[in-house]
Structure formats: structure tokens, C-alpha cells
XYZ file of C-alpha atoms in Angstrom:
331
model
C -80.111 30.467 18.485
C -78.586 30.140 15.163
C -75.628 32.566 16.641
C -74.923 29.580 18.743
C -74.641 26.565 16.755
C -72.821 28.579 14.750
C -70.040 29.042 17.725
C -70.505 25.675 18.510
C -69.258 24.588 15.139
C -66.784 26.839 15.228
C -65.466 25.093 18.299
C -66.134 21.667 18.332
C -66.511 20.189 14.807
C -63.468 18.454 13.250
C -62.013 20.948 10.766
C -63.032 18.138 8.312
C -66.224 18.242 8.562
C -68.391 21.229 6.565
C -69.281 23.793 8.491
C -72.864 25.672 7.953
C -71.211 28.581 7.384
C -68.971 27.169 4.904
C -72.547 25.710 2.894
C -72.245 25.873 -1.440
C -75.607 28.089 -1.513
C -78.811 26.583 -3.362
C -79.648 27.296 -6.384
C -82.074 30.264 -5.255
C -80.828 32.856 -3.102
C -83.055 32.832 -0.350
C -83.099 35.478 3.098
C -81.822 32.975 5.380
C -83.651 31.228 8.952
C -82.652 34.152 12.021
C -83.143 30.306 13.745
C -81.950 27.937 11.979
C -78.578 27.117 9.778
C -79.228 25.964 6.141
C -79.384 22.206 7.005
C -81.382 22.745 10.102
C -83.771 24.049 7.210
C -83.462 21.738 4.552
C -83.726 18.830 6.837
C -87.265 20.392 8.225
C -87.661 20.914 4.713
C -87.667 17.242 4.354
C -89.552 16.289 7.080
C -92.963 18.552 5.751
C -92.104 16.819 2.465
C -95.144 14.753 0.825
C -92.394 12.303 -0.417
C -91.098 11.744 2.890
C -94.610 11.046 4.108
C -95.535 8.821 1.577
C -91.737 6.840 2.466
C -94.565 4.501 5.793
C -96.162 2.971 3.087
C -93.104 1.714 0.994
C -91.809 -1.782 0.681
C -88.380 -1.897 2.512
C -88.460 -5.498 1.881
C -91.361 -7.472 1.988
C -94.093 -6.626 0.286
C -96.741 -4.639 1.930
C -96.529 -6.986 5.179
C -98.789 -7.998 7.592
C -98.091 -6.498 10.965
C -96.645 -3.566 12.507
C -92.753 -5.452 13.609
C -91.277 -4.985 9.746
C -89.074 -2.539 8.025
C -90.862 0.180 6.197
C -89.221 2.570 3.803
C -89.955 5.384 6.688
C -88.252 3.083 8.951
C -85.882 2.628 7.032
C -84.391 5.777 7.042
C -85.084 6.280 10.241
C -82.391 3.206 11.212
C -79.799 5.390 8.901
C -80.538 8.355 10.382
C -80.187 7.384 13.635
C -76.262 5.069 12.474
C -75.406 8.209 10.460
C -75.229 10.853 13.304
C -73.562 8.774 15.555
C -71.212 8.072 13.146
C -71.060 12.373 12.460
C -70.906 12.851 16.873
C -68.437 10.076 17.056
C -66.190 12.175 14.323
C -66.761 15.405 15.311
C -68.476 15.967 11.541
C -71.834 18.838 11.317
C -74.719 16.265 12.550
C -77.298 18.823 11.370
C -75.933 18.322 7.177
C -75.234 14.566 8.385
C -79.086 14.432 9.642
C -80.387 16.257 6.868
C -78.829 14.060 3.990
C -79.800 10.676 5.338
C -82.878 11.546 5.853
C -83.884 13.095 2.438
C -81.730 9.812 0.613
C -84.617 7.356 -0.092
C -86.815 10.601 -0.846
C -87.653 9.059 -4.788
C -87.647 5.604 -3.649
C -90.238 3.572 -5.729
C -92.593 1.056 -4.247
C -92.252 -2.416 -3.473
C -88.600 -1.661 -2.860
C -85.609 -2.752 -4.461
C -87.974 -4.730 -6.896
C -90.072 -1.777 -8.114
C -87.237 -0.472 -9.029
C -85.682 -3.358 -11.074
C -88.905 -2.917 -12.652
C -88.444 0.826 -13.373
C -85.102 0.877 -14.472
C -85.765 -1.820 -17.494
C -89.359 -0.347 -18.074
C -88.049 3.091 -19.160
C -85.525 2.772 -21.557
C -83.171 5.774 -20.284
C -82.869 3.925 -17.235
C -84.316 4.304 -12.946
C -81.932 4.627 -10.471
C -84.246 5.452 -6.792
C -80.403 7.773 -5.592
C -80.862 10.236 -9.159
C -85.206 10.013 -8.721
C -83.577 11.553 -4.999
C -82.200 14.318 -6.036
C -84.704 14.745 -9.038
C -87.595 15.397 -6.245
C -86.210 18.031 -4.150
C -84.756 19.658 -7.482
C -88.055 19.652 -9.088
C -90.823 17.478 -8.325
C -91.576 18.437 -4.679
C -93.877 21.807 -3.487
C -95.828 21.510 -6.862
C -92.632 21.230 -9.404
C -90.731 24.919 -7.588
C -88.465 21.846 -5.024
C -87.302 22.255 -1.681
C -84.795 24.723 -2.577
C -82.118 22.897 -0.700
C -78.203 22.920 -0.645
C -76.510 21.330 -2.798
C -74.530 19.649 0.173
C -77.762 18.008 0.997
C -78.734 16.957 -2.887
C -75.267 16.460 -3.424
C -75.232 13.529 -0.241
C -77.944 12.082 -1.446
C -77.759 11.213 -4.795
C -74.511 9.919 -3.938
C -75.747 7.881 -1.624
C -74.858 4.368 -2.897
C -71.328 3.135 -1.907
C -69.783 2.875 -4.961
C -70.297 6.505 -5.586
C -68.383 9.420 -3.947
C -70.087 12.215 -2.247
C -68.447 16.205 -1.678
C -68.783 15.634 2.361
C -67.600 13.833 4.756
C -70.805 13.721 6.363
C -72.418 12.213 2.502
C -70.071 9.374 2.942
C -71.110 8.722 6.595
C -74.652 8.280 5.549
C -73.586 6.077 2.362
C -71.768 3.866 5.032
C -74.764 4.341 7.718
C -77.639 3.070 5.124
C -75.233 -0.189 3.748
C -75.208 -1.046 8.339
C -78.475 -0.114 8.625
C -80.327 -1.945 5.584
C -78.063 -5.611 6.435
C -79.358 -5.471 10.398
C -82.454 -4.475 10.383
C -83.354 -6.828 7.065
C -81.761 -9.899 9.307
C -84.012 -9.117 12.194
C -87.090 -9.117 9.069
C -86.532 -12.263 7.348
C -85.414 -14.067 11.447
C -89.368 -12.644 11.816
C -90.452 -13.436 8.267
C -89.100 -17.030 8.746
C -86.469 -16.750 6.142
C -83.676 -17.879 8.404
C -82.675 -18.121 11.878
C -80.718 -16.872 13.792
C -77.774 -19.504 14.257
C -78.304 -19.734 10.702
C -75.730 -16.186 10.192
C -72.237 -16.744 9.409
C -70.457 -17.659 13.447
C -67.186 -15.934 12.006
C -68.755 -12.336 10.922
C -71.345 -13.093 14.415
C -67.598 -13.329 16.683
C -66.748 -10.193 15.074
C -69.392 -7.833 14.818
C -72.088 -9.533 17.180
C -74.606 -11.660 17.632
C -77.874 -9.497 17.685
C -78.691 -5.455 15.537
C -77.464 -3.611 18.465
C -74.143 -5.024 19.475
C -73.466 -5.566 15.393
C -74.148 -1.487 14.639
C -72.588 -0.529 17.391
C -69.043 -2.306 16.680
C -69.397 -1.409 13.002
C -70.021 2.094 14.702
C -66.976 1.898 17.079
C -64.418 0.476 13.875
C -65.594 3.388 11.581
C -64.754 5.588 14.557
C -61.477 4.530 15.149
C -60.033 4.198 11.662
C -61.193 7.167 11.181
C -60.324 9.431 13.495
C -59.081 12.702 12.925
C -58.355 12.176 9.433
C -60.084 13.032 6.519
C -62.495 10.522 5.856
C -64.765 7.673 6.456
C -63.784 4.705 6.693
C -64.913 1.404 8.735
C -61.523 -0.557 9.860
C -60.718 -4.381 7.195
C -61.945 -6.762 9.568
C -65.559 -5.324 10.948
C -66.034 -4.014 6.732
C -64.974 -7.447 5.562
C -67.161 -8.659 7.364
C -70.158 -6.718 7.303
C -69.887 -7.739 4.445
C -69.675 -11.342 4.002
C -73.727 -10.756 6.172
C -74.426 -8.806 2.994
C -72.936 -11.128 0.366
C -75.420 -13.982 2.711
C -78.093 -11.408 2.763
C -78.442 -11.695 -1.231
C -78.273 -15.369 -1.084
C -81.169 -16.804 1.861
C -82.994 -13.833 1.688
C -82.823 -11.211 -0.928
C -82.977 -13.956 -4.260
C -84.998 -16.642 -2.149
C -88.002 -17.056 -4.901
C -90.906 -16.431 -2.044
C -89.400 -13.276 -2.953
C -88.871 -13.808 -7.158
C -92.447 -14.808 -6.810
C -93.372 -11.773 -4.997
C -91.750 -9.197 -7.611
C -92.911 -10.707 -10.653
C -96.557 -9.577 -9.801
C -95.180 -6.341 -8.351
C -93.361 -6.873 -12.283
C -96.558 -7.633 -14.030
C -98.805 -4.360 -12.239
C -95.745 -1.854 -12.764
C -95.747 -2.750 -16.122
C -99.657 -3.130 -16.295
C -99.573 1.459 -15.222
C -96.634 2.376 -17.099
C -97.417 1.347 -20.654
C -101.367 2.561 -19.962
C -99.521 5.571 -18.820
C -98.224 6.308 -22.331
C -101.197 5.380 -24.106
C -103.742 7.883 -21.835
C -101.322 10.682 -20.268
C -104.499 12.779 -19.452
C -105.278 9.688 -17.010
C -102.485 10.650 -14.455
C -102.539 13.667 -11.938
C -102.764 17.208 -13.013
C -99.541 17.743 -12.089
C -97.761 15.500 -13.926
C -99.310 16.552 -17.210
C -97.951 19.942 -16.303
C -94.767 18.207 -16.017
C -94.888 17.019 -20.001
C -93.780 20.959 -20.794
C -90.595 20.191 -19.692
C -90.354 16.151 -19.820
C -90.413 13.285 -22.317
C -93.109 11.190 -20.749
C -91.036 8.679 -20.198
C -89.695 10.615 -17.368
C -93.153 11.725 -16.545
C -94.510 8.327 -15.990
C -91.365 7.123 -13.617
C -91.987 10.261 -11.867
C -95.642 9.588 -11.440
C -95.947 5.682 -10.887
C -91.758 5.896 -8.378
C -93.957 7.936 -6.126
C -96.770 5.673 -5.765
C -96.943 3.690 -2.489
C -97.737 -0.148 -2.801
C -101.018 -0.039 -1.837
C -101.610 3.259 -4.372
C -100.017 0.664 -6.455
C -102.140 -2.303 -6.221
C -105.495 0.447 -5.621
C -104.700 1.867 -9.513
C -103.984 -0.777 -10.819
C -107.340 -2.842 -9.723
C -109.518 -0.153 -10.879
C -108.054 0.326 -14.259
C -107.558 -3.725 -14.515
C -110.614 -5.221 -12.978
C -113.414 -4.802 -13.891
C -115.765 -4.060 -11.127
C -118.081 -6.980 -10.948
C -114.805 -8.684 -10.416
C -113.686 -6.961 -7.504
C -115.261 -8.103 -3.744
């Protein structure tokens, strides 16, 4: 089975794709799997990780939403994976590598979405970035401190998935674009469901270029990437669609991401996370044994950030309540 996959890669992948046989490898050498390529193995390790499972209870944009129709960090991750594989397939890139990067790109994300990231970055003297924390999760924190020992291409793509950064592979670049394509479009859907905007509020010139709904817009963006990048050593969107996408993103910041309702929720999250952060700085023994063990190698701010960033939204609320709310006040 593995040999068949390697043959297919040799026969059908673009000369600019990263073939499994050409991987840089892992930090620690391992006996190869007889059935799976290294990138397929990485994908499976990520899916089975604790950090991946926790994504289902972490905010995408809207904090602890009621109902089943809002995206979480996990559904966002799956959306990114689907879009990224579509891009990789169209350009004859390595879909297994692309999928592994996409599934792992947000493993280090905080509770309460980017609000939580901003809060932790303010609290930690060294700052906090979710992409770098995702790399720390797969290299250090998972598997009881042994890490997942992923290939360097996958880790690089995870750490450098933000648009301003430059991953070493085109597959990593595909995930960067897929991340932006996915979150802009599904956040629009969620914002409409949440009553923040109406579909008719979307910029008309963007809609005329990209389409009237998420499916049409995603399709238009992926096709644009194909036309701009097929047969070339790059993964880029055409300027017309790229400008329309960035205008939609700006619209979302103005009308949704910076909305007073979102800001009010962020203030509540700030009070809880800040209180927990200060509490664990002063009471390190209150952290689970795993995190206390990390203090032998890492400073207290790093370890407290590790612990809090691992929490789901509701676990933050539960932990804050158990520490700071008197028992006779609890309902």
C-alpha cells in the first residue's frame, strides 16, 4: 500500500510538490511504517492527539454559542483541511502533507479564539502566538511531554501558516491561503446567523466577483488559485479575487470582529484568563502534575501559558468558578 502511494506521487505530483520520499525527516529517527508514508502517519498522529480533540470546545469567533450551527475551532480546522486539499489536488501537490498541516495548524489555539490569544500575549512577558504554540504542542506537549515527533515539513507548515509567514513547502502555502478562505466565509455565515450582519450588507463588488454564498465564493477563490499557480512554483490567488477577499476580510473586522458585543465578551474572558494566569503564577502547585513537571525545563510564564491555552472555553469558566466563586454563591 505504501509503495503504491509512493509510485503515485512519483508519477502524478507536480515537480514543485513535496514527495514523501524526500522528507527532511523527524527530530528522532523511527522505524518506518510499512503501510503509511511519513506524512500520512503525521496526519493520523494529529487526529488522535488530545489537543485535536479539545478543539471541539474552543471558540472560533462567537464565545460558547448556543445551538449546533456555529463553527468551533474544530469545525474551522476541518473546513481548512477540505479547502487546502482542494487546492493541493488542483495543483498536483501532496495532499497528505497538506492535510496534516491543516489538521495541526490550530492545535495551540487558546480558549475564546483570537481574544484569548491577545489576552495571553499581553499577560506573558514574552508574548504568545497561537501558531508558535501549535508547534510547541506537537514538538513538546503532546504524548506526555514527548511530542508527536512529526516530520519537519509538517511542523514548519503548522508554525508558518499565518499569511505573513513563509512555509518551506507549497503545501504549507496552500494551508495558509485555505485558512483565510475558510474563516472569512464561515465567519460570514455565523455572523448572519448571529444577527450581526445580513447577507445584503456584504460589499456588492466583492459578491459580484466571488459569489452570493460561501460555496460559490470558496469555489471562485480555489479556481483563481489554480489559474494563477498551475504549473508554477507558487500558490497564489489572482489579484481580482485576492483584492475581493481582502475587502471582505476588512468588512468583517469593521462589522463583526470589532463589534461591541464581541468586545464585551472579550472583556469577560480577559477577567477570567487574567485571574487564572496570576493565580497559577503564585500557586504553581495548583496546576496538574504534568505542567508542574514542565517547570524543570521551562519558565513559569511559559508553563502557565501552556496550561491556560490548552483549556476549552467552558473549562476556563469552570476552573475560574471553582477557584474564585464562593461555594454558597454557586447555583
